[in-house]
Short mmCIF file of C-alpha atoms in Angstrom, two decimals:
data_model
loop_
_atom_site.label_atom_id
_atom_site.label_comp_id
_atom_site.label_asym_id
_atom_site.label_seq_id
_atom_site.Cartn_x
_atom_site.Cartn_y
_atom_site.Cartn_z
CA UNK A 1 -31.62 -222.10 40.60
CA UNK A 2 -28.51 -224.18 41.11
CA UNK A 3 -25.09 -224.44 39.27
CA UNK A 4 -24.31 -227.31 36.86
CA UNK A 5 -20.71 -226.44 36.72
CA UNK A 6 -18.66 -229.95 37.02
CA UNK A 7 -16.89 -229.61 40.31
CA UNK A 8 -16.99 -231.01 43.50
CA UNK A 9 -18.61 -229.08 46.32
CA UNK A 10 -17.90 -229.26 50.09
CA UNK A 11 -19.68 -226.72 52.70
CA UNK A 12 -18.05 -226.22 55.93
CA UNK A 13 -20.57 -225.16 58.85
CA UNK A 14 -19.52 -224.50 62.68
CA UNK A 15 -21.66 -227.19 64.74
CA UNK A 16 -24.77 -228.78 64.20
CA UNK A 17 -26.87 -228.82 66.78
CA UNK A 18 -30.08 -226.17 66.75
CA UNK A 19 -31.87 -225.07 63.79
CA UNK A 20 -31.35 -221.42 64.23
CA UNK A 21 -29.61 -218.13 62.37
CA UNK A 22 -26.84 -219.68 60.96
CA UNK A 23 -28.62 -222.82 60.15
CA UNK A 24 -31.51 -221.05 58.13
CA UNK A 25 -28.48 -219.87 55.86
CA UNK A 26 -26.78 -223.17 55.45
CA UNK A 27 -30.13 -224.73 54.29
CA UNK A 28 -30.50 -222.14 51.40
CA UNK A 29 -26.31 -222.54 50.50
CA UNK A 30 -27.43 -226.54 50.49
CA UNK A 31 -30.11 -225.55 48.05
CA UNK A 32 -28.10 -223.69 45.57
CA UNK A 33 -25.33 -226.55 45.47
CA UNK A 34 -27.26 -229.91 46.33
CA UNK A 35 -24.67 -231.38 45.44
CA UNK A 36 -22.25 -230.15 48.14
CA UNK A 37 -20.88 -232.82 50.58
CA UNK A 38 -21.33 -231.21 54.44
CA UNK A 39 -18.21 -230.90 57.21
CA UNK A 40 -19.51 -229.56 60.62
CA UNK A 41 -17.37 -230.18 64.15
CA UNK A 42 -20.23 -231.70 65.20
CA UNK A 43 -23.52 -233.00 64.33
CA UNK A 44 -26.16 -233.47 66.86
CA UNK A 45 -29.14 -231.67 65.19
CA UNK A 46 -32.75 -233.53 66.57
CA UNK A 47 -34.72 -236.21 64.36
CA UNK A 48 -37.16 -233.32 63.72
CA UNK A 49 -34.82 -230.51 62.84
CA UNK A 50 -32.62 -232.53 60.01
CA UNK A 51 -34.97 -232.07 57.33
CA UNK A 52 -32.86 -229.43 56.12
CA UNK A 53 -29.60 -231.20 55.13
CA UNK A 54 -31.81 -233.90 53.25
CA UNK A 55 -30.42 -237.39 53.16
CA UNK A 56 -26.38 -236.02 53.71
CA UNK A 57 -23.94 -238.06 55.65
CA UNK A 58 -22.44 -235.27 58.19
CA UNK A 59 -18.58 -235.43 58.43
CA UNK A 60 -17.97 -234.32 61.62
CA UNK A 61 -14.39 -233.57 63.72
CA UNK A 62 -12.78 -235.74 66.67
CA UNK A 63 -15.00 -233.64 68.98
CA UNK A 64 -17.86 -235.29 68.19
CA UNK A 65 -16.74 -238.22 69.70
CA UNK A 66 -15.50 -236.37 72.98
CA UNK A 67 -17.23 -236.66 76.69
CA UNK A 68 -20.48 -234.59 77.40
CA UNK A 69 -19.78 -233.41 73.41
CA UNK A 70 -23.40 -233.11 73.17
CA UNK A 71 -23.83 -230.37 75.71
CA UNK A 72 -20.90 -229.15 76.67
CA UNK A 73 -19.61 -228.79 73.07
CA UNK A 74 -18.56 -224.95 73.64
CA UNK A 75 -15.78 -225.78 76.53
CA UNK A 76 -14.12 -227.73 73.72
CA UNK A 77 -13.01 -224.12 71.76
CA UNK A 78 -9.64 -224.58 72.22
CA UNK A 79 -9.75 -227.94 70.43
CA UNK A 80 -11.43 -226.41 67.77
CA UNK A 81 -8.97 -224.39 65.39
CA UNK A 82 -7.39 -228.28 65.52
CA UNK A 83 -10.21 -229.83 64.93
CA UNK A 84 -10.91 -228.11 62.07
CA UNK A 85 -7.83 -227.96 60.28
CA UNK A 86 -7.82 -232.22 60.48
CA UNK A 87 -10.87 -232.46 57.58
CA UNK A 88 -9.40 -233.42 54.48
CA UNK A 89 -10.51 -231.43 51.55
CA UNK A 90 -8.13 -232.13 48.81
CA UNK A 91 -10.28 -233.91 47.00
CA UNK A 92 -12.71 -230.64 46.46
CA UNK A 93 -12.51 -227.98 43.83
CA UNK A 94 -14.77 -225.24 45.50
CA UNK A 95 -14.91 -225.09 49.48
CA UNK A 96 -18.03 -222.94 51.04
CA UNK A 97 -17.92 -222.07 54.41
CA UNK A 98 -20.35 -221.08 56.97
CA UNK A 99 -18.73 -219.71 59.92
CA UNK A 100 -19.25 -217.54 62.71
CA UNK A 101 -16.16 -219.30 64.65
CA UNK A 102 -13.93 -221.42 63.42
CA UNK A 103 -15.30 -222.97 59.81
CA UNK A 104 -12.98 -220.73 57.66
CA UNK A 105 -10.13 -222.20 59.21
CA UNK A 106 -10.26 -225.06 56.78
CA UNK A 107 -7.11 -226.21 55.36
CA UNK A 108 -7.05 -225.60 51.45
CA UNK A 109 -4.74 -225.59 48.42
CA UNK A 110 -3.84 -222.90 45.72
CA UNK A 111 -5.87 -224.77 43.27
CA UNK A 112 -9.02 -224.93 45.60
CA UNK A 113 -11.26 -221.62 45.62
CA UNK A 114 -12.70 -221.51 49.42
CA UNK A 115 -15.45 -218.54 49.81
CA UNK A 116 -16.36 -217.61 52.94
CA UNK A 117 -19.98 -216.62 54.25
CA UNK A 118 -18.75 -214.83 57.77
CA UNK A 119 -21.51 -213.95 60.50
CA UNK A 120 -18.83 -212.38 62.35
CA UNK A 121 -15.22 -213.17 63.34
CA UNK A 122 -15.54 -214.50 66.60
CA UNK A 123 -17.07 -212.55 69.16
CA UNK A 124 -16.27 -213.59 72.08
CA UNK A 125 -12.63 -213.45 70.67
CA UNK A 126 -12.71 -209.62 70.01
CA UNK A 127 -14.50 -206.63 70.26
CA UNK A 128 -16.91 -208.54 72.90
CA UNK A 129 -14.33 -210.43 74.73
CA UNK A 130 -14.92 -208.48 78.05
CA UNK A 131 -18.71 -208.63 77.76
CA UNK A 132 -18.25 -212.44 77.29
CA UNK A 133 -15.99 -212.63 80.41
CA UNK A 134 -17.69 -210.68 82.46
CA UNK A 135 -20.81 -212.46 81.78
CA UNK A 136 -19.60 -215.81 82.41
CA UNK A 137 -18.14 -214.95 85.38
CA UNK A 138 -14.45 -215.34 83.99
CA UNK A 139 -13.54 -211.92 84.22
CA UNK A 140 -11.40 -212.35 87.44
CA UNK A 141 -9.45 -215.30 88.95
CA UNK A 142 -7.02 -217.95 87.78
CA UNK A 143 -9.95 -219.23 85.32
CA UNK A 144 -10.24 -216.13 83.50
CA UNK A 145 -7.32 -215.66 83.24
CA UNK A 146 -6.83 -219.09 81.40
CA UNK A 147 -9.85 -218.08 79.33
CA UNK A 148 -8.25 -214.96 78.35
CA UNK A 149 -4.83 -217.03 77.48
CA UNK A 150 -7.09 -219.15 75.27
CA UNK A 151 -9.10 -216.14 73.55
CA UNK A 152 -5.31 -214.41 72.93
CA UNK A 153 -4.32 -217.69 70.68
CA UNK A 154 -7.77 -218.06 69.60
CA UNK A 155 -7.43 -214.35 67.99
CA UNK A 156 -3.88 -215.05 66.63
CA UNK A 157 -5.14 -218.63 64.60
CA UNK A 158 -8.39 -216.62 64.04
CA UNK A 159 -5.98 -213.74 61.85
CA UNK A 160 -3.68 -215.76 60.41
CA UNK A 161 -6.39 -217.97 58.75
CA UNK A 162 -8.46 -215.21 56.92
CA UNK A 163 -5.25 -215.51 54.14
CA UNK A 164 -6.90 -219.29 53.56
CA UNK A 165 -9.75 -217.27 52.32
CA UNK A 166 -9.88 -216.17 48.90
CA UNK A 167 -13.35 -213.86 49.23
CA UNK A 168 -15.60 -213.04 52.08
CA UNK A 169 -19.56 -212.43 52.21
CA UNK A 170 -20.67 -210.36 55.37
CA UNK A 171 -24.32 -210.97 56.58
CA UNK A 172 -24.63 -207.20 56.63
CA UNK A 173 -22.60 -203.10 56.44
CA UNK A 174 -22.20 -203.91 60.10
CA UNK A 175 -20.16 -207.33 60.04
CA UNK A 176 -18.52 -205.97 56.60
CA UNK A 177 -17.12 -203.40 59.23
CA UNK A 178 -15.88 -205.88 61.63
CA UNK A 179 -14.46 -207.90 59.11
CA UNK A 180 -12.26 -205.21 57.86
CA UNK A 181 -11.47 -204.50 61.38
CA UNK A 182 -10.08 -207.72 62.27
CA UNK A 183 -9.00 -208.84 58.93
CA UNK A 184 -7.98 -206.05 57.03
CA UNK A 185 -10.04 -207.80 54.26
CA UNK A 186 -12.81 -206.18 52.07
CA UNK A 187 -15.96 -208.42 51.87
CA UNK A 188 -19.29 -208.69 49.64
CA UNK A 189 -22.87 -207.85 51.25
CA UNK A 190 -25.44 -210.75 51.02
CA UNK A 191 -28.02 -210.45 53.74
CA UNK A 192 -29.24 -214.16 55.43
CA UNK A 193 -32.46 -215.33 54.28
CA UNK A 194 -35.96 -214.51 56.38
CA UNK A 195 -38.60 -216.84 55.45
CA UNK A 196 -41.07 -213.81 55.16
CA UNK A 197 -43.38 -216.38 53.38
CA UNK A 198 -44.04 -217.90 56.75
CA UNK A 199 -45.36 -214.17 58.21
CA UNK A 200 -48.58 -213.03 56.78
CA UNK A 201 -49.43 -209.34 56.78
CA UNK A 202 -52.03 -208.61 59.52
CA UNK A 203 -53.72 -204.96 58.96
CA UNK A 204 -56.11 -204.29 61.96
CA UNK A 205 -53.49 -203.41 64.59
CA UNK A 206 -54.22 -203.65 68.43
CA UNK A 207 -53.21 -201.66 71.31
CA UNK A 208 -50.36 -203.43 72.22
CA UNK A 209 -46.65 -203.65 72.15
CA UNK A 210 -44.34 -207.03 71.40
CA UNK A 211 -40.96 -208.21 71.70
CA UNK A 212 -39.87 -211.83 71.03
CA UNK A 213 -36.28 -213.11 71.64
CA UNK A 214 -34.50 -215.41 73.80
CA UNK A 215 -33.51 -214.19 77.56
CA UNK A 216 -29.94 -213.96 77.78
CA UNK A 217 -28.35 -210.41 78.65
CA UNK A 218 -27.15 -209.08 75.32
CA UNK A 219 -30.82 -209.25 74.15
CA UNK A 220 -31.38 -206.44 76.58
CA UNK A 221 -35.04 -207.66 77.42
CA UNK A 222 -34.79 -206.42 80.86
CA UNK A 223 -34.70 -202.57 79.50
CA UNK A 224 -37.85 -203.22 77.79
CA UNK A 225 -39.63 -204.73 80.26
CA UNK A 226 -38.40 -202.06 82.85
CA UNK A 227 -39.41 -198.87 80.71
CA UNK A 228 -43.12 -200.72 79.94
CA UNK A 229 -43.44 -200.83 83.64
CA UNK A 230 -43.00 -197.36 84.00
CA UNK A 231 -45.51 -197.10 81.39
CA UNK A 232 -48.58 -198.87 82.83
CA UNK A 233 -51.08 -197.33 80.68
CA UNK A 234 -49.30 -199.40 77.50
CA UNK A 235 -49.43 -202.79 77.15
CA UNK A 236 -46.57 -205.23 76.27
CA UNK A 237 -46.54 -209.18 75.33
CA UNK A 238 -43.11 -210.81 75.95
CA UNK A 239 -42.87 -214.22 73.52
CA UNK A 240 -39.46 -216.14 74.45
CA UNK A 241 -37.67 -218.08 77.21
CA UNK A 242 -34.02 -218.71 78.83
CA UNK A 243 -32.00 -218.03 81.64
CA UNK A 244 -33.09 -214.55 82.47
CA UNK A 245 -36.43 -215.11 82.35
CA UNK A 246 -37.07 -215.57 86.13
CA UNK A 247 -35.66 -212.33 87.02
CA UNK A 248 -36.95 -210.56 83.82
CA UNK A 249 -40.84 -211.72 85.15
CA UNK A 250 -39.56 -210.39 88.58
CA UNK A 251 -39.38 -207.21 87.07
CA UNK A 252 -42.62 -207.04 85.09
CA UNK A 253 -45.43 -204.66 85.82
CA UNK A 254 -49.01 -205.77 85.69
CA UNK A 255 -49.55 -204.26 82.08
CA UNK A 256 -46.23 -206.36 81.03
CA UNK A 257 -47.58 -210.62 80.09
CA UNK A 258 -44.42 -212.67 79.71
CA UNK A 259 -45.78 -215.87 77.67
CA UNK A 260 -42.72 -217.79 78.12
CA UNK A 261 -41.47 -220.14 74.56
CA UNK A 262 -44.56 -219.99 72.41
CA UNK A 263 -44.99 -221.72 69.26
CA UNK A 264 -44.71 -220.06 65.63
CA UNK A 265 -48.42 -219.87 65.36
CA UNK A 266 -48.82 -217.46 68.49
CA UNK A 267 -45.56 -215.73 67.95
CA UNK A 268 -47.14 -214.92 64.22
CA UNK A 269 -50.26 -214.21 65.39
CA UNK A 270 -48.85 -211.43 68.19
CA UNK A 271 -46.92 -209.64 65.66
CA UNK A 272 -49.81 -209.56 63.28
CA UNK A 273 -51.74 -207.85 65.49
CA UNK A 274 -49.51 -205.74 67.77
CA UNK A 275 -49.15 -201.83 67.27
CA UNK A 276 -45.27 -202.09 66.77
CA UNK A 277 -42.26 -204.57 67.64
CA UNK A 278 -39.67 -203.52 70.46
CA UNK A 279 -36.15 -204.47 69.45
CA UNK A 280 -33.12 -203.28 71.81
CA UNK A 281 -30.19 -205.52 71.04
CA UNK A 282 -27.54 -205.17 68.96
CA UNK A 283 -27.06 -207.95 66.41
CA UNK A 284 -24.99 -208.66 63.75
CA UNK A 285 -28.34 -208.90 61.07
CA UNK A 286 -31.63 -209.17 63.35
CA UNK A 287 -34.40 -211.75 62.04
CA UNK A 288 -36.91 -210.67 64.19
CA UNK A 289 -37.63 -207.21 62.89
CA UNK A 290 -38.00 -208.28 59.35
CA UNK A 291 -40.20 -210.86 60.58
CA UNK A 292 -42.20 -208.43 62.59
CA UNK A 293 -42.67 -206.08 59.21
CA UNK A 294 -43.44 -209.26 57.01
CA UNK A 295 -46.23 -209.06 59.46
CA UNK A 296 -47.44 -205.05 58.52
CA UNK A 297 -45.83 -204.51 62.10
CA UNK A 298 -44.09 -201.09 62.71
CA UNK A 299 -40.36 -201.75 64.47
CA UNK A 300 -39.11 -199.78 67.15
CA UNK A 301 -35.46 -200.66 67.56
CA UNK A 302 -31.77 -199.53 69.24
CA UNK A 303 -30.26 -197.61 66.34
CA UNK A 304 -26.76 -199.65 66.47
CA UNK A 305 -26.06 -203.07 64.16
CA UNK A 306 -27.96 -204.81 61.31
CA UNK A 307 -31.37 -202.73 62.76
CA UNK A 308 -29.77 -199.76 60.80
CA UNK A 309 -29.73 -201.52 57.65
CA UNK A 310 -33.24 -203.55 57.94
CA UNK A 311 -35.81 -200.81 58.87
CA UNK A 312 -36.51 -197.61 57.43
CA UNK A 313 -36.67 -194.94 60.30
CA UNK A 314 -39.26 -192.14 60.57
CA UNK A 315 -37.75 -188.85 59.21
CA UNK A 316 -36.60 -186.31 61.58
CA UNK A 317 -38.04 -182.72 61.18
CA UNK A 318 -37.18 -181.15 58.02
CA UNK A 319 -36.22 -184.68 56.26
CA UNK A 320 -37.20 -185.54 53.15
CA UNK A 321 -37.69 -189.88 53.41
CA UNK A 322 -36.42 -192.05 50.55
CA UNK A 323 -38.62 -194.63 50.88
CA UNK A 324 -41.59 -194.85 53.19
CA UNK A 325 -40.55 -195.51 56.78
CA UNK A 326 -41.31 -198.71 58.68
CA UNK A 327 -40.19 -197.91 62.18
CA UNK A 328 -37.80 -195.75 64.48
CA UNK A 329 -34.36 -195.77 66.24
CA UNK A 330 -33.73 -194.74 69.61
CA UNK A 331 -30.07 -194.06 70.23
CA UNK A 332 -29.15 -195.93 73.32
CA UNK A 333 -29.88 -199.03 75.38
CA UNK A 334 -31.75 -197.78 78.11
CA UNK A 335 -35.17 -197.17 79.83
CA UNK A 336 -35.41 -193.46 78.98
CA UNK A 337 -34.50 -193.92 75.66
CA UNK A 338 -37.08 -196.55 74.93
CA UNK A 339 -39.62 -194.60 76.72
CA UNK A 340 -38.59 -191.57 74.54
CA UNK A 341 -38.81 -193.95 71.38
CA UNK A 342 -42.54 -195.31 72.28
CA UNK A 343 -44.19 -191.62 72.74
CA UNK A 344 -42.72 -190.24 69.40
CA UNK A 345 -44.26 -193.29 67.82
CA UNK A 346 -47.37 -192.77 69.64
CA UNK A 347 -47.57 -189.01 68.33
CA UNK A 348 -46.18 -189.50 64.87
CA UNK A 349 -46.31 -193.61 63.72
CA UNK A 350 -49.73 -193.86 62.24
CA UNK A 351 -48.21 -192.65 59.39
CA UNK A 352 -46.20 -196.11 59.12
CA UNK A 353 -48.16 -197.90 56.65
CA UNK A 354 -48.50 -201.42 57.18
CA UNK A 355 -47.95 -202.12 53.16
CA UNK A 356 -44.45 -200.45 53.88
CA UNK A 357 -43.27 -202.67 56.12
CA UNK A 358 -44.28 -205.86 54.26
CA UNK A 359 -42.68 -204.44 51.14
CA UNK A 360 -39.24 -203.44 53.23
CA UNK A 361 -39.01 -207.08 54.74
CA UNK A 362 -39.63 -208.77 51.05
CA UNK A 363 -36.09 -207.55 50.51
CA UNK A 364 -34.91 -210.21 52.21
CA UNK A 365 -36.49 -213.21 50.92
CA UNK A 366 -34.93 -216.08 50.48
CA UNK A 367 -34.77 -216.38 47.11
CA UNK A 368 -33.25 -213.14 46.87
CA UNK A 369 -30.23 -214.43 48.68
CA UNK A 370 -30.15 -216.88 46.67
CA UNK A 371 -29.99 -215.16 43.58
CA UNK A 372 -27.14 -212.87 45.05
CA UNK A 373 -25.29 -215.98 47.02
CA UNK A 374 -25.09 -218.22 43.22
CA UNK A 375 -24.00 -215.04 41.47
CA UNK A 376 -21.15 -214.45 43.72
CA UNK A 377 -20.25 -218.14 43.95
CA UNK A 378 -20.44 -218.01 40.47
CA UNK A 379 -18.38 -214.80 39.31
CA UNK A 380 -15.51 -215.69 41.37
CA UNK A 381 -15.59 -219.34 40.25
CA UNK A 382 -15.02 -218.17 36.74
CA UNK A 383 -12.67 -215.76 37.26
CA UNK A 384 -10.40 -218.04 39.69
CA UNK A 385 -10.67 -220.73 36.45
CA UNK A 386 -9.20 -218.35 33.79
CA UNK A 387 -5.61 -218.42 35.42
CA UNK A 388 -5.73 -221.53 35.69
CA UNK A 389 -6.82 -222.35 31.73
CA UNK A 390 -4.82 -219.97 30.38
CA UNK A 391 -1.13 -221.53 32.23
CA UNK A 392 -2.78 -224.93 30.75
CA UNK A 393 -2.72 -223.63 27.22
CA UNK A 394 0.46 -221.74 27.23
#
């Protein structure tokens, strides 16, 4: 399903240089308009993880060409608001953009419509500035202090260039919230794309828990680890690396196996046959739990974020559920909680069906978003054109 409007198409993305969240999105946006040229700051995605942009020529910023760009690409954000405003889209009717940092800053006319797909205003700009500080160890001292001089602008370029958008999309209710927040600016609901195609349902379930993400502190795999240690009779399988994983191992119990990066094959094959998923962050949208239902897989998650809008929870007493459940919530980040979370779905999960959960994550297919994405795209394409026909007629 693509558009054959006559128009010409750019898509603005953050950086190229993983194929990860934000890039799984981009690759369905580049199938709906195929015709789209692509702007990104930078563009230094692998040989093997460029199949997704086809055959496009990247247009990419001044930072690109900058020292240690490669790497070091993130101590380069205060270049960035500048770098971004230098592309030159004049030439374009309809501007996309794909931003969780700086992308919607994009310089653009009143006879240009530019739509906005928003992951989040920046994060490490706002609500999570301290968390961000104090994790990177910039929280004191003459260099955090800089930083936070740099994240004050950052937040006052970041404001005053949500009026260069005409619409937003949020990536969930949660980021919808934070738009608002930040903003003052309503926004539309279209949840990313999760390649449940890719995750087979498994239906014999073993006795064994899982949790899959990458080891930095905000993924709060420490907690789980820690409360399945003080659970030796249950098993868990840990499936992900990164800089926390040394001390994370430290921690582990003998009933806790920490595989380190595994492959999609394992990873697939652990959640088909684990007794439920562990999920304790709190993200914007969270992949991993619909991936872990595509698979029949229960989720046991932190009831905070995108988790509250992706898994059905396990009534309390005296509710009457909606639709069948496909997990539970515990209500804060910590070992007791989690502990709490894994006995009430020892007494009362087996009446999560596995069915349930593969139906639940289906949702979220990607050509469900995009259906929704084209539609929007669409709708406000025709509506921004009838002002514009009707002062040519009159």
């Amino acid at each position: 399903m693509t558009s054959q409007t006559p128009r010409r198409v750019a898509i603005v993305h953050d950086w190229l240089v993983t194929y990860a969240g934000a890039e799984r999105v981009l690759a369905q946006m580049l199938l709906c308009y195929p015709e789209a040229d692509l702007y990104s700051l930078i563009d230094f995605l692998p040989p093997e993880d460029r199949g997704f942009i086809g055959n496009r020529t990247v247009t990419t910023s001044f930072i690109q060409r900058l020292p240690r760009a490669q790497k070091k690409y993130r101590t380069y954000l205060p270049l960035m608001p500048l770098a971004i405003e230098q592309f030159d889209l004049s030439v374009y009717d309809l501007v996309l953009t794909s931003s969780h940092a700086v992308a919607k800053g994009v310089l653009t006319g009143p006879d240009q419509l530019h739509l906005c797909l928003c992951y989040s205003p920046i994060r490490y700009a706002w609500d999570l500035q301290h968390q961000y500080l104090l994790g990177s160890g910039l929280s004191t001292g003459m260099k955090g202090w800089i930083a936070k001089i740099i994240l004050h602008y950052i937040r006052l370029w970041d404001n005053r260039t949500a009026f260069g958008v005409d619409e937003f999309m949020a990536i969930s209710r949660y980021i919808a919230r934070r738009i608002y927040k930040v903003y003052r600016r309503g926004s539309t609901v279209i949840y990313p794309p999760v390649d449940v195609s890719e995750f087979s349902m498994g239906t014999s379930k073993e006795d064994f828990y899982v949790t899959a993400s990458r080891m930095v502190p905000y993924k709060k795999i420490d907690l789980i680890v820690a409360a399945f240690t003080a659970m030796p009779d249950k098993r868990l399988v840990v499936i992900g690396d990164g800089p926390d994983f040394a001390k994370i191992k430290a921690r582990a119990g003998v009933n806790v196996i920490l595989l380190g990066f595994a492959e999609a094959t394992v990873l697939r094959d652990y959640l088909q046959r684990a007794r439920a998923f562990v999920f304790a962050a709190e993200e914007d949208f969270g992949i991993s739990p619909l991936e872990a239902q595509a698979c029949g897989t229960p989720v046991i998650a932190f009831g905070q974020g995108g988790a509250l809008e992706t898994i059905v929870p396990l009534p309390e007493a005296g509710q009457i559920p909606l639709r069948p459940p496909t997990g539970l919530f515990f209500a804060e980040q910590s070992e007791a909680a989690i502990i709490a979370a894994v006995e009430r779905f020892e007494r009362e999960g087996d009446v999560i069906q596995p069915t349930a959960c593969r139906v639940n994550a289906m949702r979220f297919a990607p050509e469900h978003f995009r259906a929704e994405f084209i539609d929007f795209v669409e709708r406000h394409w025709t509506a921004f054109q009838l002002p514009r026909t009707r002062s040519k007629s009159s």
